[in-house]
Amino acid sequence: YVLVENNNAVDSFVEYSLTFNAPKDAPAEPTNLKTNGDEAKYNYTTLSWDAVDYVTGYELRYTADVDATEAEANWKPVGTVAADVTEFTTDKLGLAYGTEYKFQVRALRIEAGAHDRSVWDLASDWSDACVFQTVEAPEPPTDLKASVLAPETLTVDLSWGNLDNELGYEVKLLD
């Protein structure tokens, strides 16, 4: 690459030569992919892995075919994350309750000068798999009670028995 600097004088230019020494082969595969067992709640967890040098991002995938070989598994893409990201929370994947999942990550690198950022030039092998088991679905709350507070505004007070270890409740109005 050549960088040309204009010194604001007529026909006065300084030329610099820049050299990039990024490796031309595929990046190393990420290591130490793990799930934070203390955070494994319901149908999500946080995955983390060790950073890899000279990468432009990471790609993640998962499958519920935990007993299948890597080639036979029905892998679903999770997406890509930036090079400075080495953890991912699976809360937006819609994982099913009471199901075992296998996750993998690989390192990606775009070659210098590439214009199409949707195409990864170099990718590592997939990491060793990390297996995560979602918990069983919670039981519905008991003792549901509804009291009409203001009929003219359709204001209703709802109450129910508390369940242990719940993150929250979802209330739906049926037609």
CSV table of C-alpha atoms in Angstrom, one decimal:
chain,number,residue,atom,x,y,z
A,1,TYR,CA,0.0,0.0,0.0
A,2,VAL,CA,1.2,3.5,-0.7
A,3,LEU,CA,0.0,6.6,1.2
A,4,VAL,CA,0.5,9.9,-0.4
A,5,GLU,CA,0.4,13.1,1.7
A,6,ASN,CA,0.0,16.6,0.3
A,7,ASN,CA,1.9,19.2,2.3
A,8,ASN,CA,-0.4,22.0,1.1
A,9,ALA,CA,2.4,23.3,-1.2
A,10,VAL,CA,2.2,23.3,-4.9
A,11,ASP,CA,3.5,20.0,-6.3
A,12,SER,CA,4.9,19.0,-2.9
A,13,PHE,CA,4.0,15.4,-2.0
A,14,VAL,CA,5.5,12.9,0.4
A,15,GLU,CA,5.1,9.2,-0.3
A,16,TYR,CA,5.0,6.5,2.4
A,17,SER,CA,5.1,2.8,1.9
A,18,LEU,CA,3.1,0.7,4.3
A,19,THR,CA,3.4,-3.0,4.8
A,20,PHE,CA,0.9,-5.3,6.5
A,21,ASN,CA,2.3,-8.5,8.0
A,22,ALA,CA,-1.0,-10.3,8.8
A,23,PRO,CA,-0.6,-14.1,8.2
A,24,LYS,CA,-1.9,-15.3,4.8
A,25,ASP,CA,-3.1,-18.6,6.1
A,26,ALA,CA,-6.3,-19.4,8.0
A,27,PRO,CA,-6.4,-18.3,11.6
A,28,ALA,CA,-6.0,-20.7,14.4
A,29,GLU,CA,-9.2,-22.3,15.7
A,30,PRO,CA,-10.7,-20.9,18.9
A,31,THR,CA,-10.0,-22.9,22.1
A,32,ASN,CA,-11.6,-23.3,25.5
A,33,LEU,CA,-15.2,-22.9,24.3
A,34,LYS,CA,-17.3,-23.2,27.4
A,35,THR,CA,-20.7,-22.4,28.9
A,36,ASN,CA,-20.9,-20.6,32.2
A,37,GLY,CA,-22.7,-23.3,34.2
A,38,ASP,CA,-23.6,-20.9,36.9
A,39,GLU,CA,-25.6,-18.9,34.4
A,40,ALA,CA,-27.3,-21.9,32.7
A,41,LYS,CA,-30.9,-20.9,33.4
A,42,TYR,CA,-33.9,-22.0,31.5
A,43,ASN,CA,-33.3,-21.9,27.8
A,44,TYR,CA,-30.2,-19.8,27.5
A,45,THR,CA,-26.5,-19.6,28.6
A,46,THR,CA,-23.4,-17.5,28.0
A,47,LEU,CA,-20.7,-19.1,25.8
A,48,SER,CA,-17.1,-17.9,25.9
A,49,TRP,CA,-13.8,-18.8,24.2
A,50,ASP,CA,-10.2,-17.7,24.1
A,51,ALA,CA,-9.4,-14.9,21.6
A,52,VAL,CA,-7.4,-15.7,18.4
A,53,ASP,CA,-4.8,-13.3,17.0
A,54,TYR,CA,-5.2,-11.7,13.6
A,55,VAL,CA,-8.9,-12.3,13.1
A,56,THR,CA,-11.7,-10.0,11.9
A,57,GLY,CA,-14.5,-11.9,13.6
A,58,TYR,CA,-16.0,-15.2,14.8
A,59,GLU,CA,-18.8,-17.4,13.5
A,60,LEU,CA,-21.0,-19.5,15.8
A,61,ARG,CA,-23.3,-22.5,15.1
A,62,TYR,CA,-25.4,-24.9,17.1
A,63,THR,CA,-27.3,-28.2,16.8
A,64,ALA,CA,-29.6,-30.3,18.9
A,65,ASP,CA,-28.0,-33.4,17.2
A,66,VAL,CA,-25.6,-33.8,20.0
A,67,ASP,CA,-24.9,-37.5,19.3
A,68,ALA,CA,-24.4,-37.0,15.6
A,69,THR,CA,-20.9,-36.6,14.1
A,70,GLU,CA,-19.9,-33.1,13.1
A,71,ALA,CA,-20.6,-33.9,9.4
A,72,GLU,CA,-24.0,-35.5,10.1
A,73,ALA,CA,-25.3,-32.9,12.5
A,74,ASN,CA,-28.0,-30.5,11.4
A,75,TRP,CA,-26.1,-27.3,12.2
A,76,LYS,CA,-27.9,-24.0,12.5
A,77,PRO,CA,-26.0,-20.7,12.1
A,78,VAL,CA,-26.0,-18.3,15.0
A,79,GLY,CA,-24.2,-15.5,13.1
A,80,THR,CA,-20.9,-13.7,13.4
A,81,VAL,CA,-19.5,-11.4,16.0
A,82,ALA,CA,-16.6,-8.9,15.9
A,83,ALA,CA,-13.0,-9.8,16.6
A,84,ASP,CA,-13.1,-8.2,20.0
A,85,VAL,CA,-16.1,-10.3,21.2
A,86,THR,CA,-15.3,-13.6,22.9
A,87,GLU,CA,-18.6,-14.4,24.5
A,88,PHE,CA,-22.1,-14.8,23.3
A,89,THR,CA,-25.4,-15.1,25.2
A,90,THR,CA,-27.8,-17.6,23.6
A,91,ASP,CA,-31.0,-15.9,24.9
A,92,LYS,CA,-32.2,-14.8,21.4
A,93,LEU,CA,-32.0,-18.3,19.8
A,94,GLY,CA,-35.3,-19.6,21.1
A,95,LEU,CA,-33.8,-22.8,22.5
A,96,ALA,CA,-36.3,-25.4,23.7
A,97,TYR,CA,-36.7,-26.3,27.3
A,98,GLY,CA,-35.3,-29.7,28.4
A,99,THR,CA,-33.0,-30.1,25.3
A,100,GLU,CA,-29.3,-30.7,24.9
A,101,TYR,CA,-27.4,-28.5,22.4
A,102,LYS,CA,-23.9,-28.5,21.0
A,103,PHE,CA,-22.2,-25.3,20.1
A,104,GLN,CA,-19.0,-24.5,18.0
A,105,VAL,CA,-17.1,-21.4,17.1
A,106,ARG,CA,-14.5,-20.6,14.4
A,107,ALA,CA,-12.3,-17.7,13.7
A,108,LEU,CA,-12.6,-15.6,10.5
A,109,ARG,CA,-10.3,-13.3,8.6
A,110,ILE,CA,-10.9,-11.0,5.7
A,111,GLU,CA,-7.8,-10.4,3.6
A,112,ALA,CA,-6.5,-6.8,3.5
A,113,GLY,CA,-8.0,-5.0,0.5
A,114,ALA,CA,-11.2,-7.1,0.3
A,115,HIS,CA,-14.1,-5.0,-0.7
A,116,ASP,CA,-17.0,-7.5,-0.1
A,117,ARG,CA,-17.2,-7.8,3.7
A,118,SER,CA,-19.9,-10.5,3.4
A,119,VAL,CA,-17.4,-13.0,2.2
A,120,TRP,CA,-14.9,-14.4,4.6
A,121,ASP,CA,-11.6,-15.2,2.9
A,122,LEU,CA,-10.2,-17.4,5.5
A,123,ALA,CA,-11.8,-19.5,8.3
A,124,SER,CA,-10.3,-21.7,10.9
A,125,ASP,CA,-11.5,-25.2,11.7
A,126,TRP,CA,-14.5,-25.4,14.0
A,127,SER,CA,-13.6,-25.5,17.7
A,128,ASP,CA,-14.2,-28.5,19.9
A,129,ALA,CA,-17.9,-28.6,20.7
A,130,CYS,CA,-19.4,-27.3,24.0
A,131,VAL,CA,-22.6,-29.1,25.1
A,132,PHE,CA,-25.3,-27.3,27.1
A,133,GLN,CA,-28.5,-28.7,28.6
A,134,THR,CA,-31.5,-26.4,29.0
A,135,VAL,CA,-33.6,-27.0,32.1
A,136,GLU,CA,-37.1,-28.4,32.0
A,137,ALA,CA,-40.0,-25.9,31.4
A,138,PRO,CA,-41.3,-24.2,34.5
A,139,GLU,CA,-44.7,-25.2,35.9
A,140,PRO,CA,-47.4,-22.6,35.4
A,141,PRO,CA,-48.2,-20.5,38.5
A,142,THR,CA,-51.0,-21.7,40.8
A,143,ASP,CA,-53.8,-19.8,42.5
A,144,LEU,CA,-54.5,-17.3,39.7
A,145,LYS,CA,-57.0,-14.7,40.8
A,146,ALA,CA,-58.5,-11.8,38.9
A,147,SER,CA,-60.4,-8.9,40.5
A,148,VAL,CA,-62.1,-6.2,38.5
A,149,LEU,CA,-61.0,-2.8,40.0
A,150,ALA,CA,-62.7,-0.4,37.6
A,151,PRO,CA,-65.2,-1.9,35.1
A,152,GLU,CA,-65.5,1.4,33.2
A,153,THR,CA,-61.8,1.3,32.3
A,154,LEU,CA,-61.5,-2.5,32.2
A,155,THR,CA,-58.8,-2.4,35.0
A,156,VAL,CA,-58.1,-5.8,36.4
A,157,ASP,CA,-55.9,-6.9,39.3
A,158,LEU,CA,-54.2,-10.3,38.7
A,159,SER,CA,-52.4,-12.3,41.4
A,160,TRP,CA,-50.9,-15.8,41.6
A,161,GLY,CA,-48.8,-18.0,43.8
A,162,ASN,CA,-45.0,-17.3,43.5
A,163,LEU,CA,-42.8,-20.0,42.0
A,164,ASP,CA,-39.2,-20.5,43.0
A,165,ASN,CA,-36.3,-19.5,40.7
A,166,GLU,CA,-38.5,-17.8,38.1
A,167,LEU,CA,-37.0,-15.0,36.0
A,168,GLY,CA,-40.5,-13.5,35.4
A,169,TYR,CA,-44.0,-14.1,34.2
A,170,GLU,CA,-45.7,-13.6,30.9
A,171,VAL,CA,-49.4,-12.5,30.9
A,172,LYS,CA,-51.5,-12.8,27.8
A,173,LEU,CA,-55.0,-11.4,27.2
A,174,LEU,CA,-57.1,-13.8,25.2
A,175,ASP,CA,-59.9,-12.7,22.9
